[in-house]
CSV table of C-alpha atoms and ligand atoms in Angstrom, one decimal:
chain,number,residue,atom,x,y,z
A,1,MET,CA,139.8,3.7,158.5
A,2,SER,CA,138.7,6.6,160.7
A,3,GLU,CA,140.6,9.9,160.3
A,4,GLN,CA,142.1,9.6,163.9
A,5,THR,CA,143.8,6.3,163.2
A,6,ARG,CA,145.3,7.1,159.8
A,7,PRO,CA,149.1,7.1,160.4
A,8,ASP,CA,149.8,9.5,157.6
A,9,LEU,CA,147.4,12.1,159.0
A,10,LYS,CA,148.8,15.3,160.3
A,11,ARG,CA,146.9,17.6,162.6
A,12,LEU,CA,146.3,21.3,161.7
A,13,PHE,CA,145.1,23.9,164.1
A,14,ILE,CA,144.1,27.3,162.7
A,15,GLU,CA,143.2,30.2,164.9
A,16,THR,CA,141.6,33.1,163.1
A,17,TYR,CA,141.6,36.7,164.3
A,18,GLY,CA,140.0,39.8,162.8
A,19,CYS,CA,137.7,40.2,159.9
A,20,GLN,CA,135.7,37.9,157.6
A,21,MET,CA,138.5,38.1,155.0
A,22,ASN,CA,140.7,36.1,157.4
A,23,VAL,CA,137.9,33.6,158.0
A,24,TYR,CA,137.9,33.1,154.2
A,25,ASP,CA,141.7,32.9,154.0
A,26,SER,CA,141.8,30.3,156.8
A,27,GLU,CA,139.4,28.1,154.9
A,28,ARG,CA,141.6,28.4,151.8
A,29,MET,CA,144.7,27.5,153.8
A,30,ARG,CA,142.9,24.5,155.2
A,31,ASP,CA,142.0,23.5,151.6
A,32,VAL,CA,145.5,24.0,150.3
A,33,LEU,CA,147.0,21.8,153.1
A,34,SER,CA,144.4,19.0,153.0
A,35,PRO,CA,146.0,17.1,150.0
A,36,LEU,CA,149.2,17.0,152.1
A,37,GLY,CA,147.3,14.9,154.7
A,38,TYR,CA,146.5,17.8,157.1
A,39,ALA,CA,143.2,17.5,158.9
A,40,ILE,CA,141.7,20.1,161.2
A,41,THR,CA,142.0,19.6,165.0
A,42,GLU,CA,140.3,21.7,167.6
A,43,ARG,CA,143.2,21.4,170.0
A,44,PRO,CA,146.4,23.4,169.6
A,45,ASP,CA,148.3,21.2,172.1
A,46,ASP,CA,147.8,18.3,169.8
A,47,ALA,CA,148.8,19.8,166.5
A,48,ASP,CA,151.6,19.1,164.1
A,49,LEU,CA,151.1,22.5,162.5
A,50,VAL,CA,149.6,25.6,164.1
A,51,ILE,CA,148.6,28.6,162.0
A,52,LEU,CA,147.7,31.9,163.6
A,53,ASN,CA,145.9,34.0,161.0
A,54,THR,CA,146.4,37.4,162.5
A,55,CYS,CA,144.9,40.9,162.5
A,56,HIS,CA,146.8,44.1,162.7
A,57,ILE,CA,144.0,46.6,162.7
A,58,ARG,CA,144.2,47.5,166.4
A,59,GLU,CA,147.1,47.2,168.9
A,60,LYS,CA,145.1,44.7,171.0
A,61,ALA,CA,144.6,42.3,168.1
A,62,THR,CA,148.4,42.4,167.4
A,63,GLU,CA,149.4,41.8,171.0
A,64,LYS,CA,147.1,38.8,171.2
A,65,VAL,CA,149.3,37.1,168.7
A,66,TYR,CA,152.4,37.3,170.9
A,67,SER,CA,150.6,36.1,174.0
A,68,GLU,CA,149.2,33.1,172.0
A,69,VAL,CA,152.7,32.3,170.7
A,70,GLY,CA,153.8,32.3,174.3
A,71,ARG,CA,151.2,29.7,175.2
A,72,LEU,CA,152.0,27.6,172.1
A,73,ARG,CA,155.7,27.5,173.0
A,74,ALA,CA,155.0,25.3,176.0
A,75,HIS,CA,153.1,22.8,173.9
A,76,LYS,CA,155.8,22.9,171.3
A,77,GLU,CA,158.5,22.2,173.9
A,78,ARG,CA,156.5,19.3,175.3
A,79,ARG,CA,156.0,17.8,171.8
A,80,VAL,CA,159.6,18.2,170.9
A,81,ALA,CA,160.6,16.3,174.1
A,82,GLU,CA,158.2,13.6,173.0
A,83,GLY,CA,160.0,13.5,169.6
A,84,LYS,CA,157.0,14.9,167.7
A,85,GLY,CA,157.6,18.6,167.1
A,86,MET,CA,155.2,21.3,166.1
A,87,THR,CA,155.5,23.9,163.3
A,88,ILE,CA,154.2,27.3,164.2
A,89,ALA,CA,153.2,29.6,161.3
A,90,ILE,CA,152.1,33.2,161.6
A,91,ALA,CA,149.8,34.3,158.7
A,92,GLY,CA,147.7,37.4,158.0
A,93,CYS,CA,148.3,41.1,158.4
A,94,VAL,CA,150.6,41.0,161.4
A,95,ALA,CA,152.8,38.6,159.4
A,96,GLN,CA,152.8,41.1,156.5
A,97,ALA,CA,153.5,44.1,158.7
A,98,GLU,CA,155.9,42.7,161.3
A,99,GLY,CA,157.6,39.7,159.7
A,100,GLU,CA,161.1,40.5,160.9
A,101,GLU,CA,159.9,41.6,164.3
A,102,ILE,CA,158.0,38.4,164.8
A,103,ILE,CA,161.1,36.3,164.1
A,104,ARG,CA,163.1,38.4,166.4
A,105,ARG,CA,160.6,38.5,169.2
A,106,ALA,CA,159.2,35.0,169.0
A,107,PRO,CA,161.8,32.3,168.4
A,108,ALA,CA,159.2,29.5,168.6
A,109,VAL,CA,157.8,30.7,165.3
A,110,ASP,CA,159.0,28.7,162.3
A,111,LEU,CA,157.5,30.7,159.5
A,112,VAL,CA,155.8,33.9,158.7
A,113,VAL,CA,153.5,34.1,155.7
A,114,GLY,CA,151.7,37.2,154.4
A,115,PRO,CA,148.2,37.2,152.9
A,116,GLN,CA,149.4,37.0,149.3
A,117,ALA,CA,151.5,33.9,149.7
A,118,TYR,CA,149.1,31.3,151.1
A,119,HIS,CA,149.4,29.2,147.9
A,120,LYS,CA,153.0,28.7,148.8
A,121,LEU,CA,152.3,27.2,152.2
A,122,PRO,CA,153.0,23.5,151.3
A,123,GLU,CA,156.5,24.5,150.1
A,124,LEU,CA,157.1,26.8,153.0
A,125,ILE,CA,156.1,24.1,155.6
A,126,ALA,CA,158.3,21.5,153.9
A,127,ARG,CA,161.2,23.9,154.1
A,128,ALA,CA,160.5,24.8,157.8
A,129,ALA,CA,160.3,21.1,158.6
A,130,ARG,CA,163.8,20.7,157.2
A,131,LYS,CA,164.8,23.3,159.7
A,132,THR,CA,166.5,25.5,157.2
A,133,GLY,CA,165.4,28.4,159.4
A,134,GLU,CA,164.2,30.3,156.3
A,135,ARG,CA,161.7,33.1,156.6
A,136,LEU,CA,159.2,33.9,154.0
A,137,ALA,CA,158.2,37.1,152.5
A,138,ALA,CA,154.8,37.9,150.9
A,139,ASP,CA,156.0,39.3,147.6
A,140,PHE,CA,153.4,37.7,145.3
A,141,THR,CA,150.5,39.3,143.6
A,142,ALA,CA,146.9,38.6,144.7
A,143,GLN,CA,146.0,37.2,141.3
A,144,GLU,CA,148.8,34.6,141.5
A,145,LYS,CA,147.4,33.5,144.8
A,146,PHE,CA,143.8,33.1,143.6
A,147,ASP,CA,145.0,31.2,140.5
A,148,ALA,CA,147.1,28.8,142.6
A,149,LEU,CA,144.6,28.0,145.3
A,150,PRO,CA,142.6,24.8,144.9
A,151,ALA,CA,138.8,24.6,144.4
A,152,ARG,CA,136.9,25.3,147.5
A,153,ALA,CA,135.3,22.7,149.8
A,154,PRO,CA,132.6,24.6,151.6
A,155,ASP,CA,131.2,22.9,154.7
A,156,GLY,CA,127.8,24.6,154.9
A,157,VAL,CA,125.0,26.3,153.1
A,158,THR,CA,126.5,29.8,153.6
A,159,ALA,CA,129.9,30.8,152.3
A,160,PHE,CA,132.2,33.7,151.8
A,161,LEU,CA,133.6,34.5,148.4
A,162,SER,CA,136.5,37.0,148.3
A,163,ILE,CA,136.3,39.2,145.2
A,164,GLN,CA,138.5,42.2,146.0
A,165,GLU,CA,141.4,42.8,148.3
A,166,GLY,CA,143.3,45.8,149.4
A,167,CYS,CA,142.5,49.5,149.8
A,168,ASP,CA,143.5,52.8,148.2
A,169,LYS,CA,141.4,55.0,150.5
A,170,PHE,CA,144.1,55.7,153.1
A,171,CYS,CA,141.9,56.6,156.0
A,172,THR,CA,144.4,58.2,158.4
A,173,PHE,CA,143.8,55.7,161.2
A,174,CYS,CA,144.0,52.5,159.2
A,175,VAL,CA,146.9,50.1,158.4
A,176,VAL,CA,145.0,48.1,155.7
A,177,PRO,CA,146.4,50.1,152.7
A,178,TYR,CA,149.9,49.2,154.1
A,179,THR,CA,149.2,45.6,155.0
A,180,ARG,CA,146.9,44.5,152.3
A,181,GLY,CA,148.2,46.8,149.6
A,182,ALA,CA,146.5,48.5,146.7
A,183,GLU,CA,142.9,47.6,145.6
A,184,PHE,CA,142.8,44.5,143.4
A,185,SER,CA,139.6,43.0,141.9
A,186,ARG,CA,139.4,39.4,140.8
A,187,PRO,CA,138.3,38.8,137.2
A,188,LEU,CA,134.5,38.5,136.7
A,189,ALA,CA,134.7,35.1,135.2
A,190,ASP,CA,136.7,33.7,138.1
A,191,VAL,CA,134.2,35.1,140.6
A,192,LEU,CA,131.3,33.6,138.7
A,193,SER,CA,132.9,30.2,138.4
A,194,GLU,CA,133.8,30.1,142.1
A,195,ALA,CA,130.2,31.0,142.9
A,196,GLN,CA,128.9,28.2,140.6
A,197,SER,CA,131.2,25.7,142.3
A,198,LEU,CA,130.0,26.8,145.7
A,199,VAL,CA,126.4,26.3,144.6
A,200,ASP,CA,127.2,22.9,143.1
A,201,ARG,CA,128.4,21.9,146.6
A,202,GLY,CA,125.2,23.0,148.3
A,203,VAL,CA,125.8,26.6,149.2
A,204,ARG,CA,122.7,28.8,149.1
A,205,GLU,CA,123.9,32.1,150.5
A,206,ILE,CA,127.1,33.8,149.4
A,207,THR,CA,128.7,36.8,151.1
A,208,LEU,CA,131.0,38.7,148.8
A,209,LEU,CA,134.1,39.9,150.7
A,210,GLY,CA,136.6,42.7,150.2
A,211,GLN,CA,138.2,45.5,152.2
A,212,ASN,CA,136.3,47.8,149.8
A,213,VAL,CA,134.0,45.3,148.2
A,214,ASN,CA,131.8,47.9,146.5
A,215,ALA,CA,134.8,49.4,144.8
A,216,TYR,CA,134.9,46.1,142.7
A,217,HIS,CA,135.7,46.6,139.0
A,218,GLY,CA,135.9,43.5,137.0
A,219,SER,CA,137.4,42.8,133.6
A,220,GLY,CA,135.6,44.6,130.7
A,221,GLY,CA,134.6,47.5,132.9
A,222,SER,CA,131.9,45.6,134.8
A,223,GLY,CA,131.1,47.3,138.1
A,224,PHE,CA,129.9,45.9,141.4
A,225,ALA,CA,126.2,46.2,140.7
A,226,ASP,CA,126.8,44.3,137.5
A,227,LEU,CA,128.6,41.5,139.3
A,228,LEU,CA,125.7,41.2,141.8
A,229,ARG,CA,123.2,41.0,139.0
A,230,ARG,CA,125.1,38.2,137.3
A,231,LEU,CA,125.6,36.3,140.5
A,232,ALA,CA,121.8,36.6,141.2
A,233,GLY,CA,121.3,35.1,137.7
A,234,ILE,CA,123.0,31.8,138.8
A,235,ASP,CA,120.4,29.1,139.6
A,236,GLY,CA,120.8,28.0,143.1
A,237,VAL,CA,122.2,31.2,144.4
A,238,GLU,CA,119.3,32.2,146.7
A,239,ARG,CA,120.8,35.0,148.8
A,240,LEU,CA,123.6,37.5,148.3
A,241,ARG,CA,125.3,39.8,150.8
A,242,TYR,CA,128.5,41.9,150.7
A,243,MET,CA,131.0,43.4,153.1
A,244,THR,CA,132.8,45.7,153.8
A,245,SER,CA,131.6,48.7,151.9
A,246,HIS,CA,132.8,52.3,151.7
A,247,PRO,CA,130.1,55.0,151.5
A,248,VAL,CA,131.7,56.9,148.6
A,249,GLU,CA,131.4,53.7,146.4
A,250,MET,CA,127.6,53.4,147.0
A,251,ASP,CA,126.7,54.5,143.5
A,252,ASP,CA,123.1,55.1,142.1
A,253,GLU,CA,123.1,51.7,140.3
A,254,LEU,CA,124.0,49.8,143.5
A,255,ILE,CA,121.5,51.7,145.6
A,256,ALA,CA,118.8,51.0,143.0
A,257,LEU,CA,119.7,47.3,142.9
A,258,HIS,CA,118.8,47.0,146.6
A,259,GLY,CA,115.2,47.8,145.5
A,260,GLU,CA,115.2,45.6,142.4
A,261,GLU,CA,117.0,42.4,143.2
A,262,PRO,CA,115.2,40.1,145.7
A,263,LYS,CA,118.2,37.9,146.2
A,264,LEU,CA,120.1,40.8,147.6
A,265,MET,CA,119.4,40.6,151.3
A,266,PRO,CA,118.0,43.7,153.1
A,267,TYR,CA,121.0,44.2,155.3
A,268,LEU,CA,124.0,46.4,154.7
A,269,HIS,CA,127.2,46.9,156.7
A,270,LEU,CA,128.3,50.5,155.8
A,271,PRO,CA,131.0,51.9,158.1
A,272,VAL,CA,130.7,55.6,159.0
A,273,GLN,CA,133.3,55.8,161.8
A,274,SER,CA,132.1,59.2,163.2
A,275,GLY,CA,129.2,61.6,163.1
A,276,SER,CA,131.4,64.7,163.2
A,277,ASP,CA,132.3,66.4,159.9
A,278,ARG,CA,135.6,67.7,161.2
A,279,ILE,CA,136.6,64.3,162.4
A,280,LEU,CA,135.5,62.6,159.2
A,281,LYS,CA,137.7,65.0,157.3
A,282,ALA,CA,140.6,64.4,159.6
A,283,MET,CA,140.1,60.7,159.1
A,284,ASN,CA,140.2,61.3,155.3
A,285,ARG,CA,136.9,59.5,154.9
A,286,LYS,CA,136.1,61.6,151.8
A,287,HIS,CA,132.5,62.3,152.8
A,288,ASP,CA,130.6,64.1,155.5
A,289,GLY,CA,127.7,63.2,157.7
A,290,ALA,CA,125.0,64.5,155.3
A,291,PHE,CA,126.4,62.4,152.5
A,292,TYR,CA,126.1,59.3,154.7
A,293,ARG,CA,122.5,60.2,155.8
A,294,ASP,CA,121.5,60.8,152.2
A,295,ILE,CA,122.7,57.3,151.2
A,296,ILE,CA,120.7,55.7,154.0
A,297,ALA,CA,117.6,57.7,153.1
A,298,ARG,CA,117.9,56.6,149.4
A,299,LEU,CA,118.4,52.9,150.4
A,300,ARG,CA,115.4,53.1,152.7
A,301,LYS,CA,113.4,54.6,149.9
A,302,VAL,CA,114.0,51.7,147.6
A,303,ARG,CA,114.1,49.0,150.3
A,304,PRO,CA,112.1,50.3,153.4
A,305,ASP,CA,113.0,47.3,155.6
A,306,ILE,CA,116.7,47.4,155.0
A,307,ALA,CA,118.7,46.8,158.2
A,308,LEU,CA,121.9,48.7,158.7
A,309,SER,CA,125.1,48.0,160.4
A,310,THR,CA,128.2,50.2,160.8
A,311,ASP,CA,131.6,50.7,162.5
A,312,PHE,CA,132.5,53.6,164.8
A,313,ILE,CA,135.8,54.7,166.2
A,314,VAL,CA,135.7,56.8,169.4
A,315,GLY,CA,138.6,59.0,170.6
A,316,PHE,CA,140.1,59.7,167.2
A,317,PRO,CA,143.0,62.3,167.9
A,318,GLY,CA,141.5,65.7,168.7
A,319,GLU,CA,137.9,64.4,169.1
A,320,THR,CA,136.1,66.8,171.5
A,321,ASP,CA,133.1,66.0,173.7
A,322,LYS,CA,130.9,67.9,171.2
A,323,GLU,CA,132.3,66.0,168.3
A,324,PHE,CA,131.6,62.7,170.1
A,325,GLU,CA,128.0,64.0,170.7
A,326,ALA,CA,127.7,64.3,166.9
A,327,THR,CA,128.4,60.6,166.7
A,328,MET,CA,125.7,59.8,169.3
A,329,GLN,CA,123.3,62.0,167.3
A,330,MET,CA,124.2,60.1,164.0
A,331,VAL,CA,123.2,56.9,165.8
A,332,ARG,CA,119.9,58.3,167.0
A,333,ASP,CA,119.1,59.7,163.5
A,334,VAL,CA,120.0,56.6,161.5
A,335,THR,CA,119.2,53.7,163.9
A,336,PHE,CA,121.3,50.6,163.4
A,337,ALA,CA,120.4,47.0,163.6
A,338,SER,CA,123.9,46.2,164.8
A,339,ALA,CA,127.3,47.9,164.9
A,340,PHE,CA,130.9,47.6,165.9
A,341,SER,CA,132.6,50.3,167.9
A,342,PHE,CA,136.2,50.6,168.9
A,343,LYS,CA,138.5,52.9,170.8
A,344,TYR,CA,141.0,54.5,168.5
A,345,SER,CA,144.2,52.6,168.5
A,346,PRO,CA,147.3,54.4,167.1
A,347,ARG,CA,148.9,52.1,164.4
A,348,PRO,CA,152.5,52.4,163.4
A,349,GLY,CA,153.1,54.3,160.2
A,350,THR,CA,149.6,55.8,159.9
A,351,PRO,CA,149.2,59.6,159.8
A,352,ALA,CA,146.8,59.7,162.8
A,353,ALA,CA,149.3,58.0,165.0
A,354,SER,CA,151.5,61.1,164.9
A,355,MET,CA,148.7,63.6,165.3
A,356,MET,CA,148.8,65.8,168.3
A,357,ALA,CA,146.1,65.7,170.9
A,358,GLN,CA,145.6,62.0,171.4
A,359,VAL,CA,142.5,61.5,173.5
A,360,ALA,CA,143.0,60.3,177.1
A,361,GLU,CA,142.2,56.7,177.8
A,362,GLU,CA,139.5,57.5,180.4
A,363,ALA,CA,137.6,59.8,178.0
A,364,MET,CA,137.7,57.1,175.3
A,365,SER,CA,136.4,54.4,177.7
A,366,GLU,CA,133.6,56.6,178.8
A,367,ARG,CA,132.6,57.5,175.3
A,368,LEU,CA,132.8,53.9,174.1
A,369,GLN,CA,130.5,52.8,177.0
A,370,ARG,CA,127.9,55.4,176.2
A,371,LEU,CA,128.0,54.7,172.5
A,372,GLN,CA,127.8,50.9,173.0
A,373,ALA,CA,124.9,51.3,175.4
A,374,LEU,CA,122.9,53.2,172.8
A,375,LEU,CA,123.9,50.7,170.0
A,376,PHE,CA,123.0,47.7,172.1
A,377,GLU,CA,119.6,49.3,172.9
A,378,GLN,CA,119.0,49.8,169.1
A,379,GLN,CA,120.1,46.2,168.4
A,380,ARG,CA,117.7,44.8,170.9
A,381,SER,CA,114.8,46.9,169.7
A,382,PHE,CA,115.5,45.9,166.1
A,383,ASN,CA,115.3,42.3,167.1
A,384,GLU,CA,112.2,42.9,169.1
A,385,SER,CA,110.6,44.6,166.1
A,386,GLN,CA,110.6,41.2,164.4
A,387,ILE,CA,108.2,39.6,167.0
A,388,GLY,CA,104.9,38.7,165.3
A,389,ARG,CA,106.5,38.7,161.8
A,390,VAL,CA,106.9,35.7,159.6
A,391,LEU,CA,110.4,35.6,158.2
A,392,PRO,CA,112.0,33.5,155.5
A,393,VAL,CA,114.8,31.7,157.3
A,394,LEU,CA,117.7,29.9,155.7
A,395,VAL,CA,118.2,26.7,157.6
A,396,THR,CA,121.9,26.3,158.6
A,397,GLY,CA,121.8,23.5,161.2
A,398,ASP,CA,120.4,21.9,164.3
A,399,GLY,CA,119.2,24.0,167.2
A,400,ARG,CA,120.3,23.8,170.8
A,401,ARG,CA,117.8,21.1,171.7
A,402,PRO,CA,116.0,18.2,169.9
A,403,GLY,CA,113.1,19.5,167.7
A,404,GLN,CA,114.9,22.8,167.1
A,405,LYS,CA,116.7,24.1,164.0
A,406,HIS,CA,119.0,27.0,163.5
A,407,GLY,CA,119.0,29.5,160.7
A,408,ARG,CA,119.6,33.0,159.4
A,409,SER,CA,117.1,35.7,158.8
A,410,PRO,CA,117.3,38.1,155.8
A,411,TYR,CA,118.6,40.7,158.3
A,412,LEU,CA,121.5,38.4,159.3
A,413,GLN,CA,120.0,37.5,162.6
A,414,SER,CA,120.6,34.2,164.2
A,415,VAL,CA,117.2,32.3,164.5
A,416,HIS,CA,116.3,29.3,166.6
A,417,PHE,CA,113.0,27.7,165.7
A,418,ASP,CA,110.9,24.7,166.5
A,419,ASP,CA,110.8,22.3,163.5
A,420,THR,CA,111.7,18.8,162.7
A,421,ARG,CA,111.1,18.7,159.0
A,422,ALA,CA,113.5,21.3,157.5
A,423,ASP,CA,116.8,20.3,155.9
A,424,ASN,CA,119.9,22.4,155.9
A,425,GLY,CA,119.7,24.8,152.9
A,426,ASP,CA,115.9,25.0,152.9
A,427,ILE,CA,114.4,28.4,153.2
A,428,VAL,CA,111.4,28.2,155.5
A,429,GLU,CA,108.9,30.6,157.0
A,430,VAL,CA,109.3,31.1,160.7
A,431,ARG,CA,107.0,33.1,163.0
A,432,ILE,CA,109.1,35.0,165.4
A,433,ASP,CA,107.8,35.1,169.0
A,434,HIS,CA,110.9,36.0,171.1
A,435,ALA,CA,113.9,38.3,170.8
A,436,THR,CA,117.1,39.0,172.8
A,437,GLN,CA,119.9,41.3,172.1
A,438,ASN,CA,121.8,38.7,170.0
A,439,SER,CA,119.1,36.5,168.4
A,440,ILE,CA,115.5,35.8,167.7
A,441,SER,CA,113.4,32.7,168.0
A,442,GLY,CA,110.1,31.2,167.0
A,443,ALA,CA,108.4,28.2,165.3
A,444,ARG,CA,108.0,27.0,161.8
A,445,HIS,CA,105.0,28.7,160.2
A,446,GLU,CA,102.3,26.2,159.5
A,447,MET,CA,101.1,27.6,156.2
A,448,ALA,CA,103.8,27.5,153.6
A,449,THR,CA,107.5,27.1,152.8
A,450,ALA,CA,109.4,29.3,150.4
H,1,LIG,N1,141.8,52.1,165.8
H,1,LIG,C1,140.5,51.7,166.0
H,1,LIG,N2,139.7,51.1,165.2
H,1,LIG,C2,140.1,51.0,163.9
H,1,LIG,N3,139.5,50.4,162.8
H,1,LIG,C3,140.4,50.5,161.8
H,1,LIG,N4,141.6,51.0,162.2
H,1,LIG,C4,141.4,51.3,163.5
H,1,LIG,C5,142.2,51.9,164.5
H,1,LIG,N5,143.5,52.4,164.2
H,1,LIG,C6,138.2,50.0,162.8
H,1,LIG,C7,137.3,50.8,161.8
H,1,LIG,C8,137.1,49.8,160.7
H,1,LIG,C9,137.1,48.5,161.4
H,1,LIG,C10,137.4,47.3,160.5
H,1,LIG,O1,138.1,48.6,162.4
H,1,LIG,O2,136.1,51.1,162.4
H,1,LIG,O3,135.9,50.1,159.9
H,2,LIG,FE1,141.0,51.1,156.2
H,2,LIG,FE2,139.6,53.2,155.3
H,2,LIG,FE3,140.6,51.4,153.6
H,2,LIG,FE4,138.5,50.8,155.2
H,2,LIG,S1,138.5,52.3,153.6
H,2,LIG,S2,140.3,49.5,154.8
H,2,LIG,S3,139.1,51.9,157.1
H,2,LIG,S4,141.8,52.7,154.8
C-alpha cells in the first residue's frame, strides 16, 4: 500500500528556522514521531501536526514565528470545520524563551516544547489531542533527551551529528546561554556509536554540531581533537567537519590536526563578529583581533588551502564609523570564502540590549550593505579560484538536468558536474570550469576516481 493511502498515516509538517542545530533537531523529531505513524508532508495546509522549530537569535527570526502561526490558523480553522483538526506545536529556542508569551499571544498553538524535551513529543501530542489544554515546559537535561531519542534514520550521504549543546561564553549580544543553557558535551562512546550507525546507513560525511562545538569535553577528559581523531579512525567516515566554533577554543592540538588529518575537511567556520578590539571587548568575546588573525595564520601554515567562513554583527551598541572600518579591514586582511553578517538585534535579557548608544537603523543598513558587498566579492573570487583545479567531490544526488550530478567540494561548495556513472556517496574527481557566487561546476575528470 502506498504511504498516501494508508488510513492510519498522519501527516507531519516541520518548518525549521535558524541554525544547523535546529536542522538536526527537526530530523530527530521526525524520527521520534515516525513510529506513531507520522509521515512528512511538504504542505502545511494538509498536515495533522505542524511543528515550527524556531530560532530566537534575532528579533526578525522570532517575529517570523508569530506571522507563520497566523497563516496556519486559517488552515487549522478550515480543517476543524472539516472535522479533521490540526495540532500546532512550537519547538526550539522561541519555545524555550517565550513559552508563556506564545500561549498568550497565539491561541491557535496547542503545545510549546523546548529543545531539551523533544523525546517527550509523543506523550505531549497525545495530551494535546485530548484537549487538556496543557502546556509543556522544557525542564529535562540534555543527556536524558539524547538517551531517549531513537536511532537515526539519515536520508543522504551527509549528516549532522550533535555532540555538544549550550554555551557558557555569554557574549553580551547573545540569547543562546539563556535559551540553550550551560555547555553540555555528550559522552564520547555515544558520539562514536552514533557515527558508526550513520556510516552503516550510508553516510560518508559527518558534520559535528554544537553551539561551541570545539569546547567539547568528553568522558575521561578527552578533548575535541581527540574526538575528531577517533571519528576519523572509523572505517567509512570519509569526511569530517564541525561547527560552530569559538576562537578561544582553537587550541594547539586542534590547529595541528588540520594539518595532519586528511579526513578533516579544509574548511572552517570561525565567527569573529567584529574587527574592532573595543567592540570585541564590549561583546565579551574574550579575544582581540590579533588573536583571531594569529589563529588564521597558524591554520594556513599547517593547511595552506583552508577556506574560512565567519559571522559578523554590524551596529553593535556604540560602534563608530571607525570601528566599523576595522571590521572591513579584518575582512580584507583575512579573506573569507563565505560569511554571514547581521545587523545587531537587541535581545531581551542580554546585557547589550540595555547599553546606551544603540546605533541608528540607517547607519546599520549602510554598514551591512558595504560589508556584504565586500564579502560577496570575496566569495565569488574564492569560487573562481577553483577554475582549472581538479577537486574530489562527494556525490550527493542528481544534478539539474539529465547527465548531471550534484556534490560537495572539500570547501563546502555546491558542485554541479557532468557525469552519468557516479553513485551517491562516491568521491569523484571533478575538473572545475565555471564559478558563480554560490556554486561551481565542471565535468568528471577522465583519469581517476578517488
Ligand atoms: N544580533 C545580531 N546577530 C546576532 N547573532 C547572535 N546574536 C545576535 C544579535 N543579538 C549572530 C552572531 C552569531 C550568529 C549565529 O548570529 O553573529 O555568530
Ligand atoms: Fe552566543 Fe557567544 Fe555563546 Fe556563540 S559563544 S552561542 S555568540 S554567547
